[in-house]
Amino acid sequence: MKRKLLTALVSATMVMSLMAGCGSTDTNDAAETAEPAAEAEETTSEEASDDSAASGEKLVVGFAQIGQESGWRDAETASIQEYAAEHSDTVELNFADAQQKQENQIKAIKSFIEQDVDVIGLAPVVETGWDQVFAEAQDAGIPIILLDRTADVDESLYATFIGSDFIEEGKVAADNMATLIGGKGKIVEIEGTVGASAATDRKTGFDEQMAEKYPDIEIVASQTGDFTRAGGKEVMESFLKSNPDIVGVYCHNDDMALGAIEAIKEAGLKPGEDIKTVSVDGVHDIFEAMVNGEANCTVECNPLLGPLFFETAQQLKEGKTVDKWVKSVDGVFTSDVAADVIDSRKY
Ligand code: GZL
């Protein structure tokens, strides 16, 4: 708030001194010219952005990123940083990489509050533990945008969530797994980071769809691989030892599926044939695996959220309200189309 107050005082002083320079000494005139300019027409974020450039007042954003746990996360980070670099005349990005630790994200948010940024962005590594620091941001008058994962807090503590419907992703994954294995057989599930909304909800969607529609499919084991390739491989190795007769594996992201595929091959089995794979994200490497016949299906989850994030931040800076959930539109891709689309993929 300090930065914004100072800016307002400087601007008002500049206006008054300019008017004083024009020979007007009447305090009323000076006071009148210090009033805000006539209400501008509704502007688009570009025009607003140009206005902020013209006024020299940039949109200052602090973003607390989770880390670098997956190809999807790297694609999201690139989308955010590239947008800021391409719009450096109107946008200033303070970026923090939390190395997948919530305490580092909380520290980053506190420092953004100290810096008095206009908007705080956060991909919450887990859903809980945010109430206090979100309240501090609210007290400082700084809106929070949740990006790609939700937080378990009162809706009043954040401005909007920009991201996918993870429960729907889980349901779509279940339907595709059922198709791949003919509606019956034993499968395993490799979960994302414990406590992360993307993991919790992808599990809910998948498991509930299986229970409701596919009684002849049994999930014989489910364990977290923490959204990493190494984690997916390690968990799949243990699953294969204790469940030699499984016919499918559902992974909450593609990186864990790519790790599981390595484990399946090292066990002398054929991924994509002996054991069908369904995962979520739509990263380039899973399309390569599908082209090679080693993976079967990926449910897309768009990470290229940089432009939408900054446009939403600009709207919040202008005092506009935004929808509480700005939902990503995602597709689903199976191995039969992988070769046709892989070259057009943007991440
Ligand atoms: C989804 C995002 C998840 C991705 C993973 O919005 O939070 O986190 O699916 C990433 O790849 O680690």
Tab-separated table of C-alpha atoms in Angstrom, residues 45-330:
chain	number	residue	atom	x	y	z
A	45	SER	CA	-6.530	-4.808	-20.614
A	46	GLU	CA	-4.292	-3.843	-23.571
A	47	GLU	CA	-5.577	-0.240	-23.485
A	48	ALA	CA	-5.317	-0.302	-19.697
A	49	SER	CA	-1.867	-1.752	-20.064
A	50	ASP	CA	-0.989	1.040	-22.536
A	51	ASP	CA	-2.475	3.541	-20.061
A	52	SER	CA	-0.283	2.134	-17.310
A	53	ALA	CA	2.682	2.352	-19.690
A	54	ALA	CA	1.747	5.934	-20.524
A	55	SER	CA	1.379	6.775	-16.869
A	56	GLY	CA	4.679	4.988	-16.267
A	57	GLU	CA	2.922	2.893	-13.618
A	58	LYS	CA	3.635	-0.791	-14.326
A	59	LEU	CA	1.564	-3.742	-13.191
A	60	VAL	CA	3.760	-5.191	-10.433
A	61	VAL	CA	3.119	-8.896	-9.782
A	62	GLY	CA	4.648	-11.327	-7.307
A	63	PHE	CA	4.363	-15.001	-8.300
A	64	ALA	CA	5.158	-17.858	-5.886
A	65	GLN	CA	5.713	-20.905	-8.112
A	66	ILE	CA	5.762	-24.456	-6.696
A	67	GLY	CA	9.026	-25.588	-8.247
A	68	GLN	CA	10.222	-27.649	-11.241
A	69	GLU	CA	8.668	-31.036	-10.462
A	70	SER	CA	7.294	-31.785	-13.928
A	71	GLY	CA	7.420	-30.867	-17.595
A	72	TRP	CA	3.981	-29.336	-17.115
A	73	ARG	CA	5.279	-27.035	-14.350
A	74	ASP	CA	8.217	-25.958	-16.492
A	75	ALA	CA	5.813	-25.115	-19.333
A	76	GLU	CA	3.675	-23.000	-17.005
A	77	THR	CA	6.718	-21.165	-15.640
A	78	ALA	CA	7.919	-20.463	-19.194
A	79	SER	CA	4.478	-19.128	-20.123
A	80	ILE	CA	4.515	-16.718	-17.165
A	81	GLN	CA	8.103	-15.534	-17.574
A	82	GLU	CA	7.860	-15.163	-21.373
A	83	TYR	CA	4.735	-12.990	-21.074
A	84	ALA	CA	6.467	-10.748	-18.519
A	85	ALA	CA	9.570	-10.462	-20.716
A	86	GLU	CA	7.473	-9.600	-23.799
A	87	HIS	CA	5.530	-6.943	-21.839
A	88	SER	CA	8.388	-5.533	-19.753
A	89	ASP	CA	7.269	-1.980	-20.526
A	90	THR	CA	4.014	-2.466	-18.613
A	91	VAL	CA	4.619	-5.503	-16.392
A	92	GLU	CA	7.111	-6.169	-13.591
A	93	LEU	CA	7.326	-9.817	-12.397
A	94	ASN	CA	8.856	-10.814	-9.058
A	95	PHE	CA	9.161	-14.612	-9.394
A	96	ALA	CA	9.925	-17.062	-6.563
A	97	ASP	CA	10.627	-20.825	-7.012
A	98	ALA	CA	9.596	-22.563	-3.755
A	99	GLN	CA	11.363	-25.869	-4.472
A	100	GLN	CA	8.015	-27.618	-3.717
A	101	LYS	CA	7.982	-26.338	-0.112
A	102	GLN	CA	4.923	-24.552	1.269
A	103	GLU	CA	7.015	-22.591	3.776
A	104	ASN	CA	8.971	-21.094	0.898
A	105	GLN	CA	5.757	-20.064	-0.842
A	106	ILE	CA	4.519	-18.425	2.367
A	107	LYS	CA	7.858	-16.584	2.762
A	108	ALA	CA	7.589	-15.374	-0.845
A	109	ILE	CA	4.025	-14.099	-0.309
A	110	LYS	CA	5.154	-12.203	2.805
A	111	SER	CA	7.978	-10.576	0.842
A	112	PHE	CA	5.552	-9.626	-1.959
A	113	ILE	CA	3.374	-7.941	0.694
A	114	GLU	CA	6.445	-6.058	1.968
A	115	GLN	CA	7.227	-4.998	-1.609
A	116	ASP	CA	3.608	-3.808	-1.878
A	117	VAL	CA	3.017	-5.486	-5.250
A	118	ASP	CA	-0.285	-4.894	-7.069
A	119	VAL	CA	-1.276	-8.584	-7.327
A	120	ILE	CA	0.041	-11.858	-5.886
A	121	GLY	CA	-0.079	-15.072	-7.946
A	122	LEU	CA	0.290	-18.518	-6.366
A	123	ALA	CA	0.164	-22.153	-7.433
A	124	PRO	CA	-0.522	-23.624	-3.973
A	125	VAL	CA	1.591	-26.761	-3.550
A	126	VAL	CA	-1.029	-28.097	-1.106
A	127	GLU	CA	-4.593	-27.022	-0.306
A	128	THR	CA	-4.294	-26.198	3.409
A	129	GLY	CA	-2.240	-23.839	5.605
A	130	TRP	CA	-2.880	-20.573	3.736
A	131	ASP	CA	-5.452	-18.717	5.865
A	132	GLN	CA	-3.077	-16.485	7.821
A	133	VAL	CA	-0.840	-15.300	4.993
A	134	PHE	CA	-3.851	-14.787	2.701
A	135	ALA	CA	-5.438	-12.620	5.424
A	136	GLU	CA	-2.206	-10.598	5.626
A	137	ALA	CA	-2.364	-9.994	1.859
A	138	GLN	CA	-6.029	-9.001	2.157
A	139	ASP	CA	-5.225	-6.576	5.003
A	140	ALA	CA	-2.550	-5.051	2.743
A	141	GLY	CA	-5.147	-4.640	-0.024
A	142	ILE	CA	-3.330	-7.050	-2.380
A	143	PRO	CA	-5.564	-9.511	-4.316
A	144	ILE	CA	-4.443	-13.129	-4.773
A	145	ILE	CA	-4.839	-15.133	-7.987
A	146	LEU	CA	-4.680	-18.927	-7.517
A	147	LEU	CA	-3.124	-20.539	-10.584
A	148	ASP	CA	-3.515	-24.235	-11.539
A	149	ARG	CA	-4.252	-25.491	-8.029
A	150	THR	CA	-6.827	-24.425	-5.457
A	151	ALA	CA	-6.467	-23.599	-1.767
A	152	ASP	CA	-8.848	-24.679	0.990
A	153	VAL	CA	-9.689	-21.172	2.262
A	154	ASP	CA	-12.767	-18.968	2.406
A	155	GLU	CA	-13.521	-17.617	-1.079
A	156	SER	CA	-13.235	-14.071	0.249
A	157	LEU	CA	-9.468	-14.559	0.712
A	158	TYR	CA	-8.628	-14.860	-2.985
A	159	ALA	CA	-9.800	-13.081	-6.128
A	160	THR	CA	-9.998	-16.026	-8.540
A	161	PHE	CA	-8.792	-19.539	-9.414
A	162	ILE	CA	-7.513	-19.969	-12.964
A	163	GLY	CA	-7.241	-23.671	-13.759
A	164	SER	CA	-8.753	-26.948	-14.855
A	165	ASP	CA	-11.573	-29.098	-13.497
A	166	PHE	CA	-9.525	-31.910	-11.937
A	167	ILE	CA	-12.538	-34.019	-10.968
A	168	GLU	CA	-13.689	-33.984	-14.606
A	169	GLU	CA	-10.155	-34.919	-15.696
A	170	GLY	CA	-10.328	-37.950	-13.386
A	171	LYS	CA	-13.680	-39.033	-14.811
A	172	VAL	CA	-12.441	-38.728	-18.400
A	173	ALA	CA	-9.348	-40.747	-17.444
A	174	ALA	CA	-11.555	-43.475	-15.949
A	175	ASP	CA	-13.726	-43.747	-19.062
A	176	ASN	CA	-10.640	-44.002	-21.286
A	177	MET	CA	-9.026	-46.617	-19.023
A	178	ALA	CA	-12.235	-48.696	-19.138
A	179	THR	CA	-12.258	-48.543	-22.922
A	180	LEU	CA	-8.584	-49.544	-23.126
A	181	ILE	CA	-8.924	-52.635	-20.892
A	182	GLY	CA	-12.341	-53.760	-22.102
A	183	GLY	CA	-14.155	-52.792	-18.908
A	184	LYS	CA	-12.484	-55.365	-16.668
A	185	GLY	CA	-9.255	-56.206	-14.849
A	186	LYS	CA	-6.907	-55.077	-12.073
A	187	ILE	CA	-5.306	-51.628	-12.308
A	188	VAL	CA	-3.085	-49.426	-10.143
A	189	GLU	CA	-3.106	-45.667	-9.499
A	190	ILE	CA	-0.082	-43.392	-9.003
A	191	GLU	CA	-1.171	-40.209	-7.219
A	192	GLY	CA	0.223	-36.690	-7.324
A	193	THR	CA	1.603	-34.678	-4.385
A	194	VAL	CA	-0.169	-35.544	-1.128
A	195	GLY	CA	-2.611	-32.754	-0.275
A	196	ALA	CA	-2.465	-31.043	-3.669
A	197	SER	CA	-5.898	-30.207	-5.097
A	198	ALA	CA	-4.888	-31.559	-8.520
A	199	ALA	CA	-4.092	-34.938	-6.911
A	200	THR	CA	-7.041	-35.057	-4.506
A	201	ASP	CA	-9.596	-34.197	-7.168
A	202	ARG	CA	-8.118	-36.336	-9.955
A	203	LYS	CA	-8.327	-39.268	-7.537
A	204	THR	CA	-11.899	-38.397	-6.548
A	205	GLY	CA	-13.041	-38.125	-10.164
A	206	PHE	CA	-11.323	-41.348	-11.266
A	207	ASP	CA	-12.189	-43.534	-8.283
A	208	GLU	CA	-15.844	-42.412	-8.156
A	209	GLN	CA	-16.310	-42.973	-11.904
A	210	MET	CA	-14.790	-46.437	-11.591
A	211	ALA	CA	-17.031	-47.315	-8.641
A	212	GLU	CA	-20.171	-46.008	-10.348
A	213	LYS	CA	-19.721	-47.290	-13.921
A	214	TYR	CA	-17.129	-50.089	-13.998
A	215	PRO	CA	-17.752	-52.787	-11.346
A	216	ASP	CA	-15.436	-55.270	-13.090
A	217	ILE	CA	-12.387	-53.002	-12.796
A	218	GLU	CA	-10.510	-53.184	-9.500
A	219	ILE	CA	-7.984	-50.571	-8.282
A	220	VAL	CA	-5.670	-52.909	-6.360
A	221	ALA	CA	-3.130	-50.266	-5.236
A	222	SER	CA	-2.840	-46.454	-5.083
A	223	GLN	CA	0.183	-44.470	-3.868
A	224	THR	CA	1.769	-41.039	-4.340
A	225	GLY	CA	4.615	-40.485	-6.786
A	226	ASP	CA	4.683	-36.728	-5.937
A	227	PHE	CA	4.091	-35.699	-9.581
A	228	THR	CA	7.699	-36.563	-10.514
A	229	ARG	CA	9.096	-39.014	-13.096
A	230	ALA	CA	11.382	-40.607	-10.472
A	231	GLY	CA	8.459	-40.985	-8.096
A	232	GLY	CA	6.321	-42.653	-10.756
A	233	LYS	CA	9.070	-45.146	-11.607
A	234	GLU	CA	9.755	-46.041	-7.961
A	235	VAL	CA	6.069	-46.623	-7.162
A	236	MET	CA	5.461	-48.664	-10.325
A	237	GLU	CA	8.456	-50.904	-9.539
A	238	SER	CA	6.886	-51.767	-6.183
A	239	PHE	CA	3.411	-52.203	-7.692
A	240	LEU	CA	4.736	-54.657	-10.296
A	241	LYS	CA	6.420	-56.783	-7.636
A	242	SER	CA	3.223	-57.142	-5.599
A	243	ASN	CA	0.669	-57.086	-8.465
A	244	PRO	CA	2.063	-59.065	-11.449
A	245	ASP	CA	-1.387	-59.361	-13.067
A	246	ILE	CA	-2.318	-55.706	-13.525
A	247	VAL	CA	-3.514	-54.568	-16.958
A	248	GLY	CA	-3.508	-50.786	-16.512
A	249	VAL	CA	-1.953	-47.851	-14.649
A	250	TYR	CA	-3.577	-44.416	-14.079
A	251	CYS	CA	-1.141	-41.628	-13.200
A	252	HIS	CA	-2.198	-38.158	-12.016
A	253	ASN	CA	0.331	-36.626	-14.396
A	254	ASP	CA	2.306	-37.585	-17.507
A	255	ASP	CA	5.699	-37.317	-15.802
A	256	MET	CA	4.810	-40.117	-13.371
A	257	ALA	CA	3.441	-42.160	-16.278
A	258	LEU	CA	6.773	-41.755	-18.108
A	259	GLY	CA	8.535	-43.043	-15.004
A	260	ALA	CA	6.083	-45.946	-14.745
A	261	ILE	CA	6.714	-46.802	-18.411
A	262	GLU	CA	10.436	-47.138	-17.651
A	263	ALA	CA	9.641	-49.496	-14.749
A	264	ILE	CA	7.304	-51.596	-16.912
A	265	LYS	CA	9.997	-52.000	-19.570
A	266	GLU	CA	12.652	-52.886	-16.971
A	267	ALA	CA	10.276	-55.572	-15.701
A	268	GLY	CA	10.291	-57.124	-19.188
A	269	LEU	CA	6.734	-56.063	-20.027
A	270	LYS	CA	5.390	-53.916	-22.892
A	271	PRO	CA	3.915	-50.557	-21.727
A	272	GLY	CA	0.942	-49.576	-23.870
A	273	GLU	CA	0.238	-53.257	-24.635
A	274	ASP	CA	0.618	-55.558	-21.579
A	275	ILE	CA	-0.176	-52.620	-19.297
A	276	LYS	CA	-2.288	-49.742	-20.631
A	277	THR	CA	-1.460	-46.211	-19.474
A	278	VAL	CA	-3.725	-43.221	-18.843
A	279	SER	CA	-2.356	-39.983	-17.418
A	280	VAL	CA	-3.048	-36.219	-17.268
A	281	ASP	CA	-1.298	-33.097	-18.631
A	282	GLY	CA	-0.642	-33.583	-22.367
A	283	VAL	CA	3.094	-32.797	-22.299
A	284	HIS	CA	5.196	-33.429	-25.399
A	285	ASP	CA	7.035	-36.476	-24.009
A	286	ILE	CA	3.796	-38.419	-23.458
A	287	PHE	CA	2.871	-37.805	-27.092
A	288	GLU	CA	6.242	-39.238	-28.094
A	289	ALA	CA	5.542	-42.294	-25.899
A	290	MET	CA	2.127	-42.710	-27.561
A	291	VAL	CA	3.690	-42.432	-31.019
A	292	ASN	CA	6.128	-45.179	-29.938
A	293	GLY	CA	3.229	-47.365	-28.753
A	294	GLU	CA	4.346	-47.174	-25.087
A	295	ALA	CA	1.481	-45.013	-23.767
A	296	ASN	CA	-2.217	-44.971	-24.574
A	297	CYS	CA	-4.004	-41.826	-23.417
A	298	THR	CA	-3.369	-38.375	-21.930
A	299	VAL	CA	-6.052	-36.024	-20.588
A	300	GLU	CA	-4.948	-32.481	-21.404
A	301	CYS	CA	-4.445	-29.865	-18.661
A	302	ASN	CA	-3.379	-26.550	-20.165
A	303	PRO	CA	-0.255	-25.040	-18.490
A	304	LEU	CA	0.051	-22.057	-20.861
A	305	LEU	CA	-1.723	-19.755	-18.409
A	306	GLY	CA	0.706	-16.788	-18.464
A	307	PRO	CA	-1.284	-14.419	-20.721
A	308	LEU	CA	-4.607	-15.091	-18.954
A	309	PHE	CA	-2.896	-14.694	-15.568
A	310	PHE	CA	-1.460	-11.248	-16.360
A	311	GLU	CA	-4.632	-10.026	-18.100
A	312	THR	CA	-6.611	-11.033	-15.007
A	313	ALA	CA	-4.044	-9.329	-12.751
A	314	GLN	CA	-4.401	-6.121	-14.787
A	315	GLN	CA	-8.182	-6.239	-14.396
A	316	LEU	CA	-7.797	-6.648	-10.625
A	317	LYS	CA	-5.345	-3.718	-10.523
A	318	GLU	CA	-8.016	-1.616	-12.234
A	319	GLY	CA	-10.484	-2.612	-9.529
A	320	LYS	CA	-12.562	-4.828	-11.792
A	321	THR	CA	-14.152	-7.992	-10.423
A	322	VAL	CA	-13.436	-11.343	-12.103
A	323	ASP	CA	-15.164	-14.732	-11.968
A	324	LYS	CA	-14.214	-16.820	-8.927
A	325	TRP	CA	-13.152	-19.680	-11.240
A	326	VAL	CA	-11.757	-19.109	-14.720
A	327	LYS	CA	-11.862	-22.686	-16.042
A	328	SER	CA	-9.323	-23.960	-18.586
A	329	VAL	CA	-10.720	-25.764	-21.616
A	330	ASP	CA	-8.892	-29.064	-22.082
